[in-house]
Structures are given as structure tokens and as C-alpha cells.
Tab-separated table of C-alpha atoms in Angstrom:
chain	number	residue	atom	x	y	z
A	770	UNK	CA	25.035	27.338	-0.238
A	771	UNK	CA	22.851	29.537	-2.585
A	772	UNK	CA	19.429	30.515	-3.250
A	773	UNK	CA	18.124	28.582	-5.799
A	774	UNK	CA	14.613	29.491	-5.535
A	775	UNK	CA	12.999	30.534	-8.914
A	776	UNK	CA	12.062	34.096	-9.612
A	777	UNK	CA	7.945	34.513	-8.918
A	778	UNK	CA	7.684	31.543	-6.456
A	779	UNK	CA	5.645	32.603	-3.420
A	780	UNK	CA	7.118	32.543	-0.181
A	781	UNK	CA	5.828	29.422	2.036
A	782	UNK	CA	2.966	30.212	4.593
A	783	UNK	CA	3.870	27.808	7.062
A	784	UNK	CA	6.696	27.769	9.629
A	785	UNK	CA	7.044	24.220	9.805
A	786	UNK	CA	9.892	22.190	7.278
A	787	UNK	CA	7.149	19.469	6.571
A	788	UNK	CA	4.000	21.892	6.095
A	789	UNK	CA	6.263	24.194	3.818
A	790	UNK	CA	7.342	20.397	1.706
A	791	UNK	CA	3.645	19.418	1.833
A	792	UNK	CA	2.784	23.690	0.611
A	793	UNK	CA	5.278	23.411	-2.158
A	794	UNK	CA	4.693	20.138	-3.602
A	795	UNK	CA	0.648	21.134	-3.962
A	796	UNK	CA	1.584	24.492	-5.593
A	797	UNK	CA	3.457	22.297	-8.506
A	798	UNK	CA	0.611	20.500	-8.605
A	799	UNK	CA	2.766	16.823	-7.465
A	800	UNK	CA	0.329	13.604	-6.964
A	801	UNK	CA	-1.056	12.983	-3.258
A	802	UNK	CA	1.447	9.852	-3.584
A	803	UNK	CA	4.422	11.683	-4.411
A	804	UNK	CA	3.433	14.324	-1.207
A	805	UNK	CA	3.170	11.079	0.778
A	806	UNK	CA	6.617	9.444	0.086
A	807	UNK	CA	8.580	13.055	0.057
A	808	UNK	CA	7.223	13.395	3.282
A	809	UNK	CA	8.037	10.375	4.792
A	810	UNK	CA	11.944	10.536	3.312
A	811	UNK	CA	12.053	14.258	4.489
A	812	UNK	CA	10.845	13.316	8.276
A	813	UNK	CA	13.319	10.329	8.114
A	814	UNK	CA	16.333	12.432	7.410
A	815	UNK	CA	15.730	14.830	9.670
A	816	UNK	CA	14.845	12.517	12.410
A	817	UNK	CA	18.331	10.403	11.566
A	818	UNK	CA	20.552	13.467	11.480
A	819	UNK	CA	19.171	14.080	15.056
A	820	UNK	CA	20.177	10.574	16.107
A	821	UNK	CA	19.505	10.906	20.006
A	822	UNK	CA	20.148	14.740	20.147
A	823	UNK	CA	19.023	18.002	19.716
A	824	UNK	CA	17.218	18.511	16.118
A	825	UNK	CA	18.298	20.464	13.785
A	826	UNK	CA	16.757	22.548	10.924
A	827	UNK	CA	18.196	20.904	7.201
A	828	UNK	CA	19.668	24.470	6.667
A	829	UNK	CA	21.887	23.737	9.469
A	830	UNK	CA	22.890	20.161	7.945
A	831	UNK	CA	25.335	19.924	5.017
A	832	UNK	CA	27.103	17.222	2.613
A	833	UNK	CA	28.686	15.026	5.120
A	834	UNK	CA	25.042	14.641	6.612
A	835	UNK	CA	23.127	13.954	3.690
A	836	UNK	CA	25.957	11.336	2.386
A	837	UNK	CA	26.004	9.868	5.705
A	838	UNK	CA	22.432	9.463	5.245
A	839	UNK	CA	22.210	8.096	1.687
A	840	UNK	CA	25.115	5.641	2.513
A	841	UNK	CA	23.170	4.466	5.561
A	842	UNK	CA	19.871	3.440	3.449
A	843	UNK	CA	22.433	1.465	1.086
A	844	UNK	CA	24.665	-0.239	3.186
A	845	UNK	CA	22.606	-0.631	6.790
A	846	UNK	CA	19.406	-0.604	5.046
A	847	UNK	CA	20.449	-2.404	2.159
A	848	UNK	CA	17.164	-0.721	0.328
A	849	UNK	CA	16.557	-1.075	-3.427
A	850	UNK	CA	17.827	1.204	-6.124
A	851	UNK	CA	14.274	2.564	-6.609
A	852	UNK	CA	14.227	3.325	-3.141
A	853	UNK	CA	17.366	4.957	-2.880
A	854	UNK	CA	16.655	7.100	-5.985
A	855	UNK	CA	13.450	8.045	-3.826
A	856	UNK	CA	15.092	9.576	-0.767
A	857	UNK	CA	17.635	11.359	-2.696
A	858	UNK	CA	14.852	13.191	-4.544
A	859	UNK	CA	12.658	14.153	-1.750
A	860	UNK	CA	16.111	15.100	-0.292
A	861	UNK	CA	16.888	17.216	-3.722
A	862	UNK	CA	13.217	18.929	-3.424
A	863	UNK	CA	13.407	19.787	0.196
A	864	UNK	CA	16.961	21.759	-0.410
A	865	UNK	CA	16.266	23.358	-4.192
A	866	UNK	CA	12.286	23.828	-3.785
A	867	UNK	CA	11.285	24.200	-0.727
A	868	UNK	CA	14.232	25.787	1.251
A	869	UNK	CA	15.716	27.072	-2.343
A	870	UNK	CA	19.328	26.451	-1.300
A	871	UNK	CA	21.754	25.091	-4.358
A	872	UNK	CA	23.901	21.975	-3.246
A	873	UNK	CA	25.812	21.631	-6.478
A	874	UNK	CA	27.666	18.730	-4.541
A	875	UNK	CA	24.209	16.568	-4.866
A	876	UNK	CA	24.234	16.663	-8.746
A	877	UNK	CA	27.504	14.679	-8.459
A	878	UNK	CA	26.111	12.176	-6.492
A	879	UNK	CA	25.927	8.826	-8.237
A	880	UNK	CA	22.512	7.156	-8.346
A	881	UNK	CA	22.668	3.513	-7.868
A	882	UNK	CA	21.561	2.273	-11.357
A	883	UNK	CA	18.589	0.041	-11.350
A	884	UNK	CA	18.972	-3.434	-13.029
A	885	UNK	CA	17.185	-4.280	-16.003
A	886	UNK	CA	14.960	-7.512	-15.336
A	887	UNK	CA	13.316	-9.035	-18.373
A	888	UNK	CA	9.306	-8.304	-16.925
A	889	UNK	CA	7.162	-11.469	-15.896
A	890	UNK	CA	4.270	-12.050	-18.760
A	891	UNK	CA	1.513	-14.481	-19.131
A	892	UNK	CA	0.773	-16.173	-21.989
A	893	UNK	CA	-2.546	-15.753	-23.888
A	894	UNK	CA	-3.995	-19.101	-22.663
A	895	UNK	CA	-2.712	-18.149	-19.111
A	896	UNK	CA	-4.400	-14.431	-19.395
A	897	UNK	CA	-7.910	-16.524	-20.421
A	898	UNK	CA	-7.855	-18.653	-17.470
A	899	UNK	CA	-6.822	-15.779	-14.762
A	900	UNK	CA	-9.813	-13.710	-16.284
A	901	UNK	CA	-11.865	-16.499	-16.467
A	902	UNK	CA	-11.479	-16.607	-12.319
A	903	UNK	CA	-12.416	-12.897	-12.062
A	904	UNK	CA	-16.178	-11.140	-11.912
A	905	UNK	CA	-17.783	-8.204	-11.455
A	906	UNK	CA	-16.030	-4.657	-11.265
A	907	UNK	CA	-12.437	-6.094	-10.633
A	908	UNK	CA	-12.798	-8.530	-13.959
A	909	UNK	CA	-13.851	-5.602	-16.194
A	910	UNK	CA	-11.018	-3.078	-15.153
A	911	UNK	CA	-8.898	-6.371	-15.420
A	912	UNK	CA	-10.057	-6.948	-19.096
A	913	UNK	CA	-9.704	-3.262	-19.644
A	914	UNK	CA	-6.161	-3.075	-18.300
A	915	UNK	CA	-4.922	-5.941	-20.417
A	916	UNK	CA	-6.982	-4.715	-23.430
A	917	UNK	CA	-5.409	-1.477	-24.007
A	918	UNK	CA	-2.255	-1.770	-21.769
A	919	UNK	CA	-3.222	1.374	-18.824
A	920	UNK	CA	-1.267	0.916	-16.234
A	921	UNK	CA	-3.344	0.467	-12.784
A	922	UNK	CA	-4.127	3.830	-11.570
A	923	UNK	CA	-4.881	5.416	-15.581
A	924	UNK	CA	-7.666	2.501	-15.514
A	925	UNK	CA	-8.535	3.441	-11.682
A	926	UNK	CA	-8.444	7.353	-12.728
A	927	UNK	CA	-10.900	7.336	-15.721
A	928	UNK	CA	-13.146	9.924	-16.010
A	929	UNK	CA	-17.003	9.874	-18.083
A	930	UNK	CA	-15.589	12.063	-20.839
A	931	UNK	CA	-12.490	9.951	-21.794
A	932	UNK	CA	-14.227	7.005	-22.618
A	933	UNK	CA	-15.545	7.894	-26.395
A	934	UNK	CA	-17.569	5.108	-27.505
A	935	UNK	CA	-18.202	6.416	-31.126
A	936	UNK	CA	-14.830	5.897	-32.120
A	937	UNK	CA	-13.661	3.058	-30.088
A	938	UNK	CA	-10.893	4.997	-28.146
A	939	UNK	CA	-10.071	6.241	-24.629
A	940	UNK	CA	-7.661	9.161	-24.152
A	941	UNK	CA	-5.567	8.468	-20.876
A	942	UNK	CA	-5.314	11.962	-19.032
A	943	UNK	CA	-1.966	13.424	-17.077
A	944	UNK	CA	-0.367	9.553	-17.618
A	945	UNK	CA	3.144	9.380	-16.563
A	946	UNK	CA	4.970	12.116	-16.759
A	947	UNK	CA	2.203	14.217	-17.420
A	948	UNK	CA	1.199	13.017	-21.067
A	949	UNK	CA	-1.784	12.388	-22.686
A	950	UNK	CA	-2.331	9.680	-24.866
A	951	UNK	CA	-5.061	7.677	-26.773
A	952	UNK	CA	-5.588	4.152	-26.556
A	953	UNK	CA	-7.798	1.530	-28.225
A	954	UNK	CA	-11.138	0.581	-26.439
A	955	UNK	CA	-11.524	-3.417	-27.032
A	956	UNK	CA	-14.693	-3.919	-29.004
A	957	UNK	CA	-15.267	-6.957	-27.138
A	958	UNK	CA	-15.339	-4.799	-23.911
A	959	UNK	CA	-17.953	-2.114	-25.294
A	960	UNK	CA	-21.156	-3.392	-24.167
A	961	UNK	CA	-20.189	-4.061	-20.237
A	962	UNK	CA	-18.298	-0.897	-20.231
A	963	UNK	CA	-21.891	0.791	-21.451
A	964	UNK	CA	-22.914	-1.116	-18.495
A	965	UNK	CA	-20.494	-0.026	-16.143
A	966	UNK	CA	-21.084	3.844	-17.142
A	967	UNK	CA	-25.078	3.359	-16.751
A	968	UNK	CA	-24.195	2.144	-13.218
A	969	UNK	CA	-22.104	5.109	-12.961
A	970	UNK	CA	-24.359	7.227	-13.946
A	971	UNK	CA	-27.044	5.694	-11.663
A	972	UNK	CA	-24.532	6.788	-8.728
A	973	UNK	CA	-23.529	10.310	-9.958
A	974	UNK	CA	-27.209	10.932	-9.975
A	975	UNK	CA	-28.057	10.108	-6.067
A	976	UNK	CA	-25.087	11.511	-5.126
A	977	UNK	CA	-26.746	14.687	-6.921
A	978	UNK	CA	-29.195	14.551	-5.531
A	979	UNK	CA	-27.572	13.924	-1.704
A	980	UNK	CA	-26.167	17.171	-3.180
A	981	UNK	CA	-22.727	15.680	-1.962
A	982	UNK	CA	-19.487	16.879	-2.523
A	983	UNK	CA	-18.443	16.007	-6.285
A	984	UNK	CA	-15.595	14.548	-7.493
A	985	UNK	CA	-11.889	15.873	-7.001
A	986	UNK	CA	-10.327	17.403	-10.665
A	987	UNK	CA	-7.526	19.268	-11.435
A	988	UNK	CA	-6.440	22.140	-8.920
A	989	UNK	CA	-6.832	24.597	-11.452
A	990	UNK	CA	-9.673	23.696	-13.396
A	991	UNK	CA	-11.642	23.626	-9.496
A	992	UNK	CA	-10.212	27.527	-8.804
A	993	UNK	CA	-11.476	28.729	-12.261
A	994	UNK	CA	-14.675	26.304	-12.475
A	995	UNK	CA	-15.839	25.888	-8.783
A	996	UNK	CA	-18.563	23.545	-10.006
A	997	UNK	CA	-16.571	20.982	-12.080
A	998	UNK	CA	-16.523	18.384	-9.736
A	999	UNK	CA	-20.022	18.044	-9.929
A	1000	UNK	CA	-20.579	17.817	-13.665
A	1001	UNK	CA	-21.459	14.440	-15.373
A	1002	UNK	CA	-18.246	14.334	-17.727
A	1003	UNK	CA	-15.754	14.470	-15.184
A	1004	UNK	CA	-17.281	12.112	-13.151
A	1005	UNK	CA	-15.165	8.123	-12.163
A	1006	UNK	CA	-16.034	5.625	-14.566
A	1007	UNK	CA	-15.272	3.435	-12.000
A	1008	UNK	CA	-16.859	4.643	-8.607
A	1009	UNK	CA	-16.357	3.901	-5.105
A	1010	UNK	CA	-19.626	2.260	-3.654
A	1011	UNK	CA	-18.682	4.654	-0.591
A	1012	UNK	CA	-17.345	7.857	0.446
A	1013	UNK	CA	-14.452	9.702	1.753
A	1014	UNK	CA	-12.275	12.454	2.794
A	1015	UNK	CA	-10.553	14.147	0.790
A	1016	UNK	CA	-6.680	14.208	2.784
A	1017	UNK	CA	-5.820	17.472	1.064
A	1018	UNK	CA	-9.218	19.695	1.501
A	1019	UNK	CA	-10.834	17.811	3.966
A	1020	UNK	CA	-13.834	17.353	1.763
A	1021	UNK	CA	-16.186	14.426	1.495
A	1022	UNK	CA	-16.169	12.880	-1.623
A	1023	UNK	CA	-16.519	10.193	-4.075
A	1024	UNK	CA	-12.942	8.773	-4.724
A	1025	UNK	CA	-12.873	6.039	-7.586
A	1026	UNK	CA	-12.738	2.430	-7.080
A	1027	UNK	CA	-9.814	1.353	-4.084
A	1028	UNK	CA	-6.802	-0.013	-6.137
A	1029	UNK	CA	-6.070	-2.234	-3.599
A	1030	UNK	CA	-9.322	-4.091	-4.703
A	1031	UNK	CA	-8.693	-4.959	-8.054
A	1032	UNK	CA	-4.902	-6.596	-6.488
A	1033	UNK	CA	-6.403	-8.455	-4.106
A	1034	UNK	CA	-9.108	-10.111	-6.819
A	1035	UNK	CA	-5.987	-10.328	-8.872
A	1036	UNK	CA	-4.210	-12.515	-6.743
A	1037	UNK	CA	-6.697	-15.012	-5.740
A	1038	UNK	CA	-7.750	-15.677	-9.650
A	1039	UNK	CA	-4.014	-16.326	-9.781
A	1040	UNK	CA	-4.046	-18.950	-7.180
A	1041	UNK	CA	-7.048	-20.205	-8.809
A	1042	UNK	CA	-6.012	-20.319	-12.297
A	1043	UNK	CA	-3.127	-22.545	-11.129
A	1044	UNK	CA	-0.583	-19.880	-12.078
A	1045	UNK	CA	3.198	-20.364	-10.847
A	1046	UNK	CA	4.884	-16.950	-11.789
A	1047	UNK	CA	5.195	-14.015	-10.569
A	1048	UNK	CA	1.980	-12.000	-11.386
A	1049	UNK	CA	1.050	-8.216	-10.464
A	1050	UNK	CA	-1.265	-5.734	-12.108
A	1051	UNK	CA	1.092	-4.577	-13.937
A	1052	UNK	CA	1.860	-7.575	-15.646
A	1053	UNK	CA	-1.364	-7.803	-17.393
A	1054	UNK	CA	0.572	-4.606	-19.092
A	1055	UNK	CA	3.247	-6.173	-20.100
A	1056	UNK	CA	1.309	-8.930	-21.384
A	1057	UNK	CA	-0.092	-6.769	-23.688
A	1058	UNK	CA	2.770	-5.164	-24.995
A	1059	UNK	CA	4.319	-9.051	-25.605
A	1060	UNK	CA	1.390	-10.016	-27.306
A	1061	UNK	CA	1.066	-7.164	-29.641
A	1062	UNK	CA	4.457	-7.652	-30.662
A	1063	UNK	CA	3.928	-10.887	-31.517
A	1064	UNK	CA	1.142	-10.287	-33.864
A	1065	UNK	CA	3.209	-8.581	-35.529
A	1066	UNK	CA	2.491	-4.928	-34.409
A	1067	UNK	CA	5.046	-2.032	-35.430
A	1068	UNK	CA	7.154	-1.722	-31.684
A	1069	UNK	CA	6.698	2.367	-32.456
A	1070	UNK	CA	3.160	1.907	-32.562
A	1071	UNK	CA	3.105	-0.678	-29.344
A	1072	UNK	CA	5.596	2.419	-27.697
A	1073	UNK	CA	2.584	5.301	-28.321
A	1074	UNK	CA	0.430	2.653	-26.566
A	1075	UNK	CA	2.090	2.198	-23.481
A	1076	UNK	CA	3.374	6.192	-23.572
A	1077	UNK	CA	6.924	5.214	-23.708
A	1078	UNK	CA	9.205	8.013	-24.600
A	1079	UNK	CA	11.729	6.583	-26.013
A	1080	UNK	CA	11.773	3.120	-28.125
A	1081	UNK	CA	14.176	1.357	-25.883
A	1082	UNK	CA	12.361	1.540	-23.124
A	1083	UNK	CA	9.403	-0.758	-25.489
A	1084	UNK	CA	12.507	-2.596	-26.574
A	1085	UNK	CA	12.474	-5.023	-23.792
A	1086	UNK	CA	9.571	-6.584	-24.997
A	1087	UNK	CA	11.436	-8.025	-27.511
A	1088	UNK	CA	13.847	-9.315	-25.086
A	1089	UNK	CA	10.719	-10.943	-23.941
A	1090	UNK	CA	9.490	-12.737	-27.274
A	1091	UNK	CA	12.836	-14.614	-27.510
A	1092	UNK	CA	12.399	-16.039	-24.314
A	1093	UNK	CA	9.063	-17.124	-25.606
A	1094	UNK	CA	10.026	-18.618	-28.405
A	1095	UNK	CA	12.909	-20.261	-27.560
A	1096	UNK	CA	15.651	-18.107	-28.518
A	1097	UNK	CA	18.340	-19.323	-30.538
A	1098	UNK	CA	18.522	-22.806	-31.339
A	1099	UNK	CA	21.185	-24.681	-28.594
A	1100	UNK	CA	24.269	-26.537	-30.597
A	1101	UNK	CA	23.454	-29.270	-27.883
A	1102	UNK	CA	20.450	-29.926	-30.328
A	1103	UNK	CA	22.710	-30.492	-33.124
A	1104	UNK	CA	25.011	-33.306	-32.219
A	1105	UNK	CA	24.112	-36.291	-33.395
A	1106	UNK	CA	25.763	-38.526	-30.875
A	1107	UNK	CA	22.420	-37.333	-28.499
């Protein structure tokens, strides 16, 4: 085993393996998610290579372990590709960025390959009656999702200043894979969204004057502009009615609106609208995509919508509109003897 550990990366203040994970994946700046499920595969392995006996630091545990380990998830576990792929990277970032120890045996590791499933979509008449079951917050961010294809957290994450209502556009911020990107704003969706930022505004102003704790931004942009959080522009477009505590500062503040409200809306209007497939958040994306393709939009255009970076990824879609319309016709059709 070598060091791996970059030139100019600061040695870790902790002691302990899951504080140093948890130290490392803030310094490159990682999602509270990502922290969250790195941690959680991290504790796992180490727990399982103890099985029943002393524990053992990871620098002490080698190929055999980590195999043993990866086989274990697949075969006792029987867990999902995605899921797989998940432990072995926390596994990868514990070793190469955290204890910066090079296990070239990992890189020939074969990740189980995920399978490609043509995505569930709704069609238009189906999107009108799920919205038509929807009100209030969870109905606009549900409009706005399907609208301009964000995926569920970009819509959750929108900040005052990305929502530019003189040209009819909203620029989604640090999107997967850390890209920017600008999408349409629906013109049918202007007015309540006005709306929905005067009620935001209404709430950024008490909590002004409650002189509470701002909103959470970018590490960086908080170290050189302490006062940020507090400004009007970086403020949620969509609010939580209440506060919280921040998990990594331990600050109280105003998080934005609890995804976990806009799925649970989601999935009654489904029941209600009489809807049989499967139906998530994120198929209201897909929808989108399907339906801009089949008006006719350029699929390079509908692939800088949904931030794709490469084309085939946006290709599926069109996997999609054959299933829609019928494919190709069935020779069964043709005999005449039917």
C-alpha cells in the first residue's frame, strides 16, 4: 500500500476513522447526503470485518477483506447495483482520501453494471389530472418540476436570485455533477410563482427581524462573506414554515421546503387521479423530456435541459416515444385470414 494523498491536503484533525471521513468529505465540499451514506457504508465495513471480534483500524484490513465484503452485499444481501456501486465508493474514499493509501487492486474491481429500464412516464392527459389533485405549495413545485424538467431537490434548492422573471428563465445552481444550467420558466407558472416569492419574502423579512440565523450557502462564499446567508437574493424560494438545525454547524436555520412533502402530496393525487403506474417525482421529469420530444423538440436541446452530458443518456427518451406510439407495426396485423 502507498500514499496516495494529494500534495497540499491538510492533515485530518480528528483521531477518529469516521470524524476524519465526515472532516474530509466537508473540506471537498461533498453534499450532507453524500456525508450521510459514506458514513453509513464506512461504519458497516468496519463493523463486518470485526464480525464478533476485536476491531480493527481499515489500515490493518486488506483485499481479501474488502472483497469479502463487497461479495457479501451481492450475494447475502442481494442489494442493487446502485447500491453496490455505493459501498464500493465510500470504500474507495475512505482508503485514497481520507487514509491516502493506493489499493490499485480496487480499480480492477468490476462494478456490477446497472440495467437500463425504459423510465415510467405519464401521459399529458394523465399529468392534467394528477395536478389537478394537487394544491397549495406541493402543486406549484409540482407544476414547476414538470414545467422545466428540475429534478426534485434543484426545485427544493432554489434560491431568490435564480428565478429571473424578466426573461422567463431560471438558472439551476451546482445541479448534478456540479453544473449550472438554465432552464425555461413556464409562462403559465409566472404569476403564482410572483406569489410564492411575495410569501417568501413576507418570511425572510420576520425572520429578519427575529434576527435569526439566515440561510445556509456555499462553504466558501459564508468564510469570505459572513453575512450572505442573510441577504434577500440568496434566500429559499420555497421556505420551510419552521426551523431547524443545521447537522453540520449546529446552527438554527431556515432549511427550504421538506422534500418528503411534496412525495407524499405526490402520491395521494396519484391514488386520486386513478393512476395505475408506477409514479415518483422524478417521473414528472421524465415526462417532460417525453413530451418535448414529441413536439418535436431537437433531443440536443431537450439534453441541455435536463443537464445530460452526453446525448445517449437523453436517448432513452426516444426509446420511450416508440412505446407510446406503438412501435412498429406487428405482421399479426397484416394477415388477412384475422
Amino acid at each position: 500500500m502507498k500514499n496516495s494523498m494529494k500534495p497540499g491536503t491538510p492533515p485530518p484533525q480528528s483521531t477518529r476513522v469516521l470524524d476524519q471521513l465526515r472532516e474530509r468529505i466537508r473540506y471537498m465540499h461533498y453534499s450532507l447526503s453524500t456525508e450521510q451514506v459514506y458514513v453509513y457504508w464506512v461504519r458497516f465495513f468496519i463493523r463486518w470485518a470485526a464480525r464478533g471480534g476485536e476491531m480493527r483500524h481499515p489500515r490493518d484490513l486488506g483485499a481479501p477483506d474488502v472483497e469479502a465484503f463487497l461479495s457479501m452485499l451481492a450475494t447475502e444481501r442481494k442489494v442493487s447495483a446502485s447500491t453496490h456501486n455505493q459501498a464500493l465508493s465510500a470504500v474507495l474514499f475512505l482508503y485514497r482520501e481520507v487514509l491516502g493509501i493506493a489499493l490499485p487492486w480496487l480499480d480492477n474491481i468490476n462494478r456490477p453494471t446497472q440495467k437500463r429500464r425504459i423510465p415510467s412516464v405519464l401521459t399529458k392527459d394523465e399529468v392534467a389530472g394528477l395536478l389537478a389533485h394537487m394544491d397549495g405549495q406541493t402543486a406549484l413545485l409540482a407544476r414547476l418540476l414538470y414545467g422545466t424538467g428540475m429534478r426534485l431537490m434543484e426545485g427544493m434548492r432554489l434560491r431568490i436570485k435564480d428565478v429571473d422573471f424578466d426573461r422567463h428563465v431560471i438558472i439551476v445552481r451546482e445541479a448534478k455533477g456540479g453544473k449550472d444550467r438554465v432552464v425555461m420558466m413556464p409562462h403559465s407558472l409566472a404569476s403564482a410563482l410572483r406569489l410564492q416569492l411575495l410569501a417568501s419574502r413576507a418570511q425572510w423579512e420576520a425572520d429578519r427581524q427575529a434576527q435569526r440565523g439566515g440561510v445556509e450557502t456555499p462553504h466558501a462564499l459564508e468564510q469570505k462573506y459572513p453575512k450572505v446567508g442573510h441577504t434577500w437574493g440568496w434566500f429559499w424560494m420555497f421556505p420551510s414554515p419552521t426551523l431547524s438545525i443545521d447537522p453540520r454547524s449546529g446552527v438554527e436555520r431556515r432549511h427550504h421546503l421538506y422534500e418528503d412533502r411534496l412525495q407524499r402530496s405526490l402520491k395521494k393525487a396519484v391514488v386520486l387521479a386513478g393512476i395505475h403506474k408506477t409514479v415518483s417525482v422524478h417521473t414528472l421529469r421524465h415526462s417532460f423530456a417525453t413530451h418535448l420530444l414529441q413536439a418535436g423538440t431537437d433531443i440536443r436541446t431537450v439534453q441541455e435541459l435536463l443537464g445530460h452530458s452526453d446525448v445517449s443518456t437523453t436517448m432513452i427518451y426516444t426509446h420511450v416515444l416508440k412505446v407510446a406510439a406503438g412501435g412498429t407495426t406487428s405482421p399479426l396485423d397484416s394477415l388477412s385470414t384475422i
